[in-house]
Amino acid sequence: MLSGTVNLGSPSKSLIDRAYVRRLLRILVPFTFWALVYMSIKPKGGFRWITWAEASGLLSGQVHYHLWFIYSLIGLYIISPILNAFVIAIGEYQSLLVGGFLLGLAGLEWSVENAFPFWFDANLFKPVPVYTGYYILGYGLRSVKVTLLIRDYALVVFVASTVISLGITDYLNREVASFDNRGFHNLNPVVMVMSIAAFAMLKPVEEIPGNSHPSRIMHIFASLGRGSFGVYLSHVMLLEASFDYGYWSNRQVQEAIPVALLVPVATILITFVSWLGTTRLSKIPFVRRLI
Amino acid sequence: MAPKYRLAWIDAAKGVAIMMVVCIHTNGIFQNRLSPSNPTVTWWILNLINTACRVCVPLFFMLSGAVILGSPERSFLDRGYVRRIWRTLAPLLVWSLVYLIIYRMSAHRTPTVNDVLGIAAGKAHHHLWFLYSISGLLIVSPMLNAYVCATGHRGGLTLGILWLTVVGISWVLEHVFQFMLEPNFTRSLPVYTGYFVIGYALRDCPVTRKVKFLSAIVYLDGLVACALLVRSINSRASQFEGLIGDYVNPLVMIMSIAMFLLFRPLESAAPDEQPGRCTRFFARLGVVSLGVYTSHVLILDTVVRVAHNENRLGLRTLPYVAVVPILMIIVIALSWEFSEIAKRIPILRHVV
């Protein structure tokens, strides 16, 4: 949604527009670099040269699991000029309707496909990437004015959908051998509602005077947001390294921090370290293009 | 005022394309009966006919793009858009049910609810795949329309060429190197988007004699190359392998664009100038091409069974090279007549 907010509605029109190509390269170059890093470096195994066959996995999607998101983003960025022309032609209100419709359709298909062994025809039901709804909705929602009432509603909806998502996850995992993540899948309609509510909560409230000046906490998150791509690409390396070296299973650590606190502590630590690394590296001329 | 004869060339091209579709399906029945590992003169002739006609489906995509894109309607909520989608989905649904019921009944089976639901999963009768693909394109057409309106013919040409290149490379990687590209690279838009947009981009381009000559050369070169590749790939096959005729094979792409350019000069110079007799004949067929497309397989199967397999017209004594055109003409005539009649019946007119 945030990518849609930023990328759509821009003046660049064509597929060969310089701004468009630059935006695409800003994803492709770091993605290629980090995909190769994840292939060649294992925290405990050290560095090893990768073969051409392994490197070609970049094109076939055989890369580290968390990079699936970048492929989805690339899919959206490829058709971004088309979506851009489209949302400009129809305006923000209709973008809201179209985004909502596409998202609803994707959610319905996902629900049917997961509830029954039934797969919809891709030509008819998935002619654009499944996340296009989120992308267009991000553009449509950017002009929606968030009042205090809307923010309160969004909070209630967010909490309620989180509880429903928890309930679904609990229900699905009661009698299964391996963990079932469908309760919080990105195309689960409950998560869609949760995401839209979160988006509305994060928008500045217009009724509050002086709200255009971000608070200190907003400054911190904005700084983190600027390095979010680098954090996304690098954090799994840190996470896996800390697991591989047994830091989180260390007895002293477990005694000092209760398990319920371990996850938020680890999250904050890893986010902070990867953000720090990203901000430092972004000051080095050529390296900055890789994060 | 709407140009009366200006779009006759598009209808005529559709008429030729639908004849090619019927030809491929008729030809296929007999080509499959010949051994590809030991090709005879008959096999070569059928191979050339089949290869020459492979441009039919891409032509349909390009002609649809030429008509639909660049129009003032832009939104998903536009009445023209909804009507167009309905005009494709209604025949898809009705003809899927018709084929399902008839073919299940002829196999002494009752269609089940799962069979009917299978239509939404794309499991309709084999030739109806085209309606799924064109529906996918029509669904995204407001997006493509907005893009080509913003960037013009040049932007459309760039998008079309880029997408055909991506899809063509993906096809080569998959079938030559057994390497599958990640779906987000190749499925962000429907596979045939390239043809659809190129149809729009080339619809108004002036075709000089030089361009016409070059297009003819390119088409013939592509035809020879494809026919030889078909022979090469089938040299050790026990059954006919039709991979080379794939509509996203780069050679077929080039042939299709060349063929599209060859149709362009059929456009009338002035809006009210009546086109030639031949153009008018094919344009009449083109107008009912959807009805012919949806009905011809049923008619073809019936005609082949009655006229050839049961030998009621004495066709079994004739060589395949003669049987194919005879059957093709019969099938086209019957499905054309059926479509013309159906067009006059209030409810049926929506599905042909």
mmCIF file of N, CA and C in Angstrom, chain B residues 153-231:
data_model
loop_
_atom_site.group_PDB
_atom_site.id
_atom_site.type_symbol
_atom_site.label_atom_id
_atom_site.label_comp_id
_atom_site.label_asym_id
_atom_site.label_seq_id
_atom_site.Cartn_x
_atom_site.Cartn_y
_atom_site.Cartn_z
ATOM 1 N N HIS B 153 0.735 5.921 -29.599
ATOM 2 C CA HIS B 153 1.089 4.706 -30.342
ATOM 3 C C HIS B 153 2.510 4.246 -30.035
ATOM 4 N N ARG B 154 3.378 5.222 -29.815
ATOM 5 C CA ARG B 154 4.772 4.870 -29.573
ATOM 6 C C ARG B 154 4.921 4.125 -28.242
ATOM 7 N N GLY B 155 4.227 4.653 -27.221
ATOM 8 C CA GLY B 155 4.244 3.995 -25.914
ATOM 9 C C GLY B 155 3.644 2.604 -25.999
ATOM 10 N N GLY B 156 2.574 2.490 -26.788
ATOM 11 C CA GLY B 156 1.943 1.186 -26.976
ATOM 12 C C GLY B 156 2.880 0.203 -27.653
ATOM 13 N N LEU B 157 3.594 0.712 -28.664
ATOM 14 C CA LEU B 157 4.531 -0.145 -29.395
ATOM 15 C C LEU B 157 5.649 -0.625 -28.464
ATOM 16 N N THR B 158 6.149 0.297 -27.626
ATOM 17 C CA THR B 158 7.217 -0.070 -26.690
ATOM 18 C C THR B 158 6.723 -1.154 -25.736
ATOM 19 N N LEU B 159 5.552 -0.940 -25.155
ATOM 20 C CA LEU B 159 5.001 -1.926 -24.220
ATOM 21 C C LEU B 159 4.794 -3.264 -24.930
ATOM 22 N N GLY B 160 4.210 -3.203 -26.128
ATOM 23 C CA GLY B 160 3.933 -4.434 -26.865
ATOM 24 C C GLY B 160 5.205 -5.207 -27.166
ATOM 25 N N ILE B 161 6.213 -4.504 -27.675
ATOM 26 C CA ILE B 161 7.464 -5.186 -28.038
ATOM 27 C C ILE B 161 8.146 -5.733 -26.780
ATOM 28 N N LEU B 162 8.173 -4.915 -25.712
ATOM 29 C CA LEU B 162 8.816 -5.381 -24.469
ATOM 30 C C LEU B 162 8.127 -6.632 -23.938
ATOM 31 N N TRP B 163 6.795 -6.606 -23.939
ATOM 32 C CA TRP B 163 6.082 -7.749 -23.356
ATOM 33 C C TRP B 163 6.237 -8.997 -24.219
ATOM 34 N N LEU B 164 6.175 -8.827 -25.566
ATOM 35 C CA LEU B 164 6.393 -9.980 -26.441
ATOM 36 C C LEU B 164 7.807 -10.531 -26.252
ATOM 37 N N THR B 165 8.774 -9.629 -26.050
ATOM 38 C CA THR B 165 10.157 -10.070 -25.840
ATOM 39 C C THR B 165 10.261 -10.882 -24.554
ATOM 40 N N VAL B 166 9.672 -10.349 -23.477
ATOM 41 C CA VAL B 166 9.730 -11.052 -22.186
ATOM 42 C C VAL B 166 9.091 -12.440 -22.314
ATOM 43 N N VAL B 167 7.910 -12.466 -22.917
ATOM 44 C CA VAL B 167 7.181 -13.737 -23.039
ATOM 45 C C VAL B 167 7.924 -14.693 -23.983
ATOM 46 N N GLY B 168 8.474 -14.137 -25.057
ATOM 47 C CA GLY B 168 9.227 -14.958 -26.013
ATOM 48 C C GLY B 168 10.470 -15.555 -25.376
ATOM 49 N N ILE B 169 11.212 -14.738 -24.629
ATOM 50 C CA ILE B 169 12.416 -15.244 -23.950
ATOM 51 C C ILE B 169 12.013 -16.328 -22.947
ATOM 52 N N SER B 170 10.947 -16.061 -22.208
ATOM 53 C CA SER B 170 10.474 -17.029 -21.222
ATOM 54 C C SER B 170 10.126 -18.360 -21.898
ATOM 55 N N TRP B 171 9.501 -18.277 -23.079
ATOM 56 C CA TRP B 171 9.115 -19.490 -23.826
ATOM 57 C C TRP B 171 10.369 -20.260 -24.254
ATOM 58 N N VAL B 172 11.358 -19.532 -24.775
ATOM 59 C CA VAL B 172 12.593 -20.186 -25.226
ATOM 60 C C VAL B 172 13.303 -20.833 -24.034
ATOM 61 N N LEU B 173 13.401 -20.088 -22.925
ATOM 62 C CA LEU B 173 14.069 -20.635 -21.736
ATOM 63 C C LEU B 173 13.363 -21.900 -21.255
ATOM 64 N N GLU B 174 12.046 -21.859 -21.283
ATOM 65 C CA GLU B 174 11.277 -22.987 -20.761
ATOM 66 C C GLU B 174 11.393 -24.221 -21.661
ATOM 67 N N HIS B 175 11.288 -24.006 -22.974
ATOM 68 C CA HIS B 175 11.221 -25.165 -23.866
ATOM 69 C C HIS B 175 12.571 -25.591 -24.425
ATOM 70 N N VAL B 176 13.521 -24.691 -24.458
ATOM 71 C CA VAL B 176 14.839 -25.078 -24.982
ATOM 72 C C VAL B 176 15.787 -25.432 -23.835
ATOM 73 N N PHE B 177 15.741 -24.638 -22.768
ATOM 74 C CA PHE B 177 16.686 -24.866 -21.663
ATOM 75 C C PHE B 177 16.023 -25.456 -20.414
ATOM 76 N N GLN B 178 14.739 -25.731 -20.492
ATOM 77 C CA GLN B 178 13.975 -26.267 -19.346
ATOM 78 C C GLN B 178 14.187 -25.391 -18.096
ATOM 79 N N PHE B 179 14.132 -24.103 -18.297
ATOM 80 C CA PHE B 179 14.333 -23.158 -17.197
ATOM 81 C C PHE B 179 13.090 -22.271 -17.077
ATOM 82 N N MET B 180 12.480 -22.333 -15.898
ATOM 83 C CA MET B 180 11.241 -21.560 -15.708
ATOM 84 C C MET B 180 11.546 -20.236 -15.020
ATOM 85 N N LEU B 181 11.115 -19.139 -15.616
ATOM 86 C CA LEU B 181 11.288 -17.835 -14.964
ATOM 87 C C LEU B 181 10.294 -17.676 -13.821
ATOM 88 N N GLU B 182 10.661 -16.895 -12.821
ATOM 89 C CA GLU B 182 9.770 -16.620 -11.694
ATOM 90 C C GLU B 182 8.497 -15.954 -12.243
ATOM 91 N N PRO B 183 7.311 -16.424 -11.820
ATOM 92 C CA PRO B 183 6.061 -15.933 -12.433
ATOM 93 C C PRO B 183 5.874 -14.414 -12.388
ATOM 94 N N ASN B 184 6.403 -13.751 -11.369
ATOM 95 C CA ASN B 184 6.204 -12.299 -11.297
ATOM 96 C C ASN B 184 6.861 -11.554 -12.467
ATOM 97 N N PHE B 185 7.883 -12.179 -13.079
ATOM 98 C CA PHE B 185 8.531 -11.542 -14.233
ATOM 99 C C PHE B 185 7.658 -11.623 -15.481
ATOM 100 N N THR B 186 6.898 -12.699 -15.592
ATOM 101 C CA THR B 186 6.198 -12.945 -16.861
ATOM 102 C C THR B 186 4.680 -12.942 -16.746
ATOM 103 N N ARG B 187 4.160 -12.925 -15.526
ATOM 104 C CA ARG B 187 2.700 -13.020 -15.383
ATOM 105 C C ARG B 187 2.091 -11.768 -14.753
ATOM 106 N N SER B 188 2.834 -10.669 -14.740
ATOM 107 C CA SER B 188 2.277 -9.439 -14.172
ATOM 108 C C SER B 188 1.141 -8.925 -15.039
ATOM 109 N N LEU B 189 1.189 -9.296 -16.310
ATOM 110 C CA LEU B 189 0.105 -8.971 -17.240
ATOM 111 C C LEU B 189 -0.243 -10.269 -17.967
ATOM 112 N N PRO B 190 -1.446 -10.349 -18.554
ATOM 113 C CA PRO B 190 -1.764 -11.570 -19.306
ATOM 114 C C PRO B 190 -0.709 -11.843 -20.386
ATOM 115 N N VAL B 191 -0.490 -13.116 -20.673
ATOM 116 C CA VAL B 191 0.578 -13.523 -21.595
ATOM 117 C C VAL B 191 0.464 -12.827 -22.961
ATOM 118 N N TYR B 192 -0.759 -12.671 -23.446
ATOM 119 C CA TYR B 192 -0.932 -12.145 -24.805
ATOM 120 C C TYR B 192 -1.076 -10.622 -24.864
ATOM 121 N N THR B 193 -0.739 -9.940 -23.777
ATOM 122 C CA THR B 193 -0.842 -8.474 -23.744
ATOM 123 C C THR B 193 -0.039 -7.826 -24.877
ATOM 124 N N GLY B 194 1.114 -8.405 -25.178
ATOM 125 C CA GLY B 194 1.983 -7.842 -26.222
ATOM 126 C C GLY B 194 1.252 -7.723 -27.547
ATOM 127 N N TYR B 195 0.603 -8.811 -27.956
ATOM 128 C CA TYR B 195 -0.159 -8.793 -29.209
ATOM 129 C C TYR B 195 -1.259 -7.729 -29.155
ATOM 130 N N PHE B 196 -1.962 -7.721 -28.043
ATOM 131 C CA PHE B 196 -3.117 -6.826 -27.858
ATOM 132 C C PHE B 196 -2.700 -5.367 -28.045
ATOM 133 N N VAL B 197 -1.600 -4.994 -27.425
ATOM 134 C CA VAL B 197 -1.156 -3.594 -27.465
ATOM 135 C C VAL B 197 -0.529 -3.259 -28.820
ATOM 136 N N ILE B 198 0.190 -4.231 -29.393
ATOM 137 C CA ILE B 198 0.809 -3.985 -30.713
ATOM 138 C C ILE B 198 -0.281 -3.768 -31.770
ATOM 139 N N GLY B 199 -1.392 -4.487 -31.605
ATOM 140 C CA GLY B 199 -2.520 -4.297 -32.524
ATOM 141 C C GLY B 199 -2.960 -2.853 -32.545
ATOM 142 N N TYR B 200 -3.018 -2.249 -31.356
ATOM 143 C CA TYR B 200 -3.391 -0.830 -31.258
ATOM 144 C C TYR B 200 -2.299 0.043 -31.880
ATOM 145 N N ALA B 201 -1.049 -0.281 -31.531
ATOM 146 C CA ALA B 201 0.061 0.580 -31.964
ATOM 147 C C ALA B 201 0.220 0.599 -33.485
ATOM 148 N N LEU B 202 -0.098 -0.540 -34.122
ATOM 149 C CA LEU B 202 0.130 -0.626 -35.571
ATOM 150 C C LEU B 202 -1.116 -0.344 -36.405
ATOM 151 N N ARG B 203 -2.242 -0.096 -35.723
ATOM 152 C CA ARG B 203 -3.488 -0.017 -36.486
ATOM 153 C C ARG B 203 -3.540 1.179 -37.439
ATOM 154 N N ASP B 204 -2.828 2.235 -37.085
ATOM 155 C CA ASP B 204 -2.863 3.416 -37.946
ATOM 156 C C ASP B 204 -1.557 3.661 -38.695
ATOM 157 N N CYS B 205 -0.627 2.713 -38.562
ATOM 158 C CA CYS B 205 0.670 2.977 -39.204
ATOM 159 C C CYS B 205 0.525 2.823 -40.725
ATOM 160 N N PRO B 206 1.108 3.727 -41.477
ATOM 161 C CA PRO B 206 0.991 3.613 -42.932
ATOM 162 C C PRO B 206 1.829 2.443 -43.441
ATOM 163 N N VAL B 207 1.217 1.622 -44.275
ATOM 164 C CA VAL B 207 1.955 0.476 -44.824
ATOM 165 C C VAL B 207 2.267 0.768 -46.292
ATOM 166 N N THR B 208 3.526 1.078 -46.526
ATOM 167 C CA THR B 208 3.953 1.372 -47.902
ATOM 168 C C THR B 208 4.178 0.057 -48.654
ATOM 169 N N ARG B 209 4.453 0.167 -49.923
ATOM 170 C CA ARG B 209 4.705 -1.052 -50.719
ATOM 171 C C ARG B 209 5.937 -1.783 -50.200
ATOM 172 N N LYS B 210 6.904 -0.978 -49.770
ATOM 173 C CA LYS B 210 8.143 -1.571 -49.265
ATOM 174 C C LYS B 210 7.858 -2.388 -47.995
ATOM 175 N N VAL B 211 7.056 -1.778 -47.100
ATOM 176 C CA VAL B 211 6.716 -2.465 -45.845
ATOM 177 C C VAL B 211 5.919 -3.735 -46.148
ATOM 178 N N LYS B 212 5.020 -3.630 -47.117
ATOM 179 C CA LYS B 212 4.195 -4.780 -47.510
ATOM 180 C C LYS B 212 5.087 -5.914 -48.034
ATOM 181 N N PHE B 213 6.041 -5.533 -48.877
ATOM 182 C CA PHE B 213 6.948 -6.520 -49.460
ATOM 183 C C PHE B 213 7.778 -7.182 -48.356
ATOM 184 N N LEU B 214 8.307 -6.341 -47.463
ATOM 185 C CA LEU B 214 9.128 -6.871 -46.367
ATOM 186 C C LEU B 214 8.304 -7.784 -45.454
ATOM 187 N N SER B 215 7.054 -7.381 -45.191
ATOM 188 C CA SER B 215 6.186 -8.199 -44.336
ATOM 189 C C SER B 215 5.952 -9.563 -44.967
ATOM 190 N N ALA B 216 5.721 -9.552 -46.280
ATOM 191 C CA ALA B 216 5.492 -10.823 -46.980
ATOM 192 C C ALA B 216 6.729 -11.714 -46.884
ATOM 193 N N ILE B 217 7.899 -11.095 -47.057
ATOM 194 C CA ILE B 217 9.156 -11.864 -46.983
ATOM 195 C C ILE B 217 9.320 -12.442 -45.580
ATOM 196 N N VAL B 218 9.089 -11.594 -44.572
ATOM 197 C CA VAL B 218 9.253 -12.032 -43.180
ATOM 198 C C VAL B 218 8.282 -13.175 -42.872
ATOM 199 N N TYR B 219 7.042 -13.023 -43.324
ATOM 200 C CA TYR B 219 6.047 -14.065 -43.071
ATOM 201 C C TYR B 219 6.477 -15.384 -43.713
ATOM 202 N N LEU B 220 6.910 -15.317 -44.966
ATOM 203 C CA LEU B 220 7.299 -16.544 -45.671
ATOM 204 C C LEU B 220 8.539 -17.174 -45.046
ATOM 205 N N ASP B 221 9.494 -16.332 -44.661
ATOM 206 C CA ASP B 221 10.701 -16.842 -43.994
ATOM 207 C C ASP B 221 10.333 -17.549 -42.692
ATOM 208 N N GLY B 222 9.471 -16.893 -41.926
ATOM 209 C CA GLY B 222 9.026 -17.480 -40.657
ATOM 210 C C GLY B 222 8.312 -18.790 -40.893
ATOM 211 N N LEU B 223 7.513 -18.833 -41.942
ATOM 212 C CA LEU B 223 6.763 -20.039 -42.282
ATOM 213 C C LEU B 223 7.713 -21.197 -42.574
ATOM 214 N N VAL B 224 8.715 -20.929 -43.406
ATOM 215 C CA VAL B 224 9.677 -21.981 -43.773
ATOM 216 C C VAL B 224 10.455 -22.427 -42.532
ATOM 217 N N ALA B 225 10.914 -21.438 -41.740
ATOM 218 C CA ALA B 225 11.697 -21.771 -40.536
ATOM 219 C C ALA B 225 10.867 -22.615 -39.574
ATOM 220 N N CYS B 226 9.627 -22.224 -39.352
ATOM 221 C CA CYS B 226 8.749 -22.957 -38.437
ATOM 222 C C CYS B 226 8.480 -24.366 -38.951
ATOM 223 N N ALA B 227 8.179 -24.464 -40.252
ATOM 224 C CA ALA B 227 7.864 -25.777 -40.831
ATOM 225 C C ALA B 227 9.063 -26.718 -40.692
ATOM 226 N N LEU B 228 10.281 -26.195 -40.926
ATOM 227 C CA LEU B 228 11.477 -27.028 -40.791
ATOM 228 C C LEU B 228 11.704 -27.428 -39.337
ATOM 229 N N LEU B 229 11.440 -26.479 -38.415
ATOM 230 C CA LEU B 229 11.598 -26.796 -36.986
ATOM 231 C C LEU B 229 10.594 -27.861 -36.540
ATOM 232 N N VAL B 230 9.374 -27.758 -37.081
ATOM 233 C CA VAL B 230 8.359 -28.768 -36.757
ATOM 234 C C VAL B 230 8.859 -30.138 -37.213
ATOM 235 N N ARG B 231 9.404 -30.181 -38.429
ATOM 236 C CA ARG B 231 9.938 -31.449 -38.949
ATOM 237 C C ARG B 231 11.070 -31.964 -38.056
#
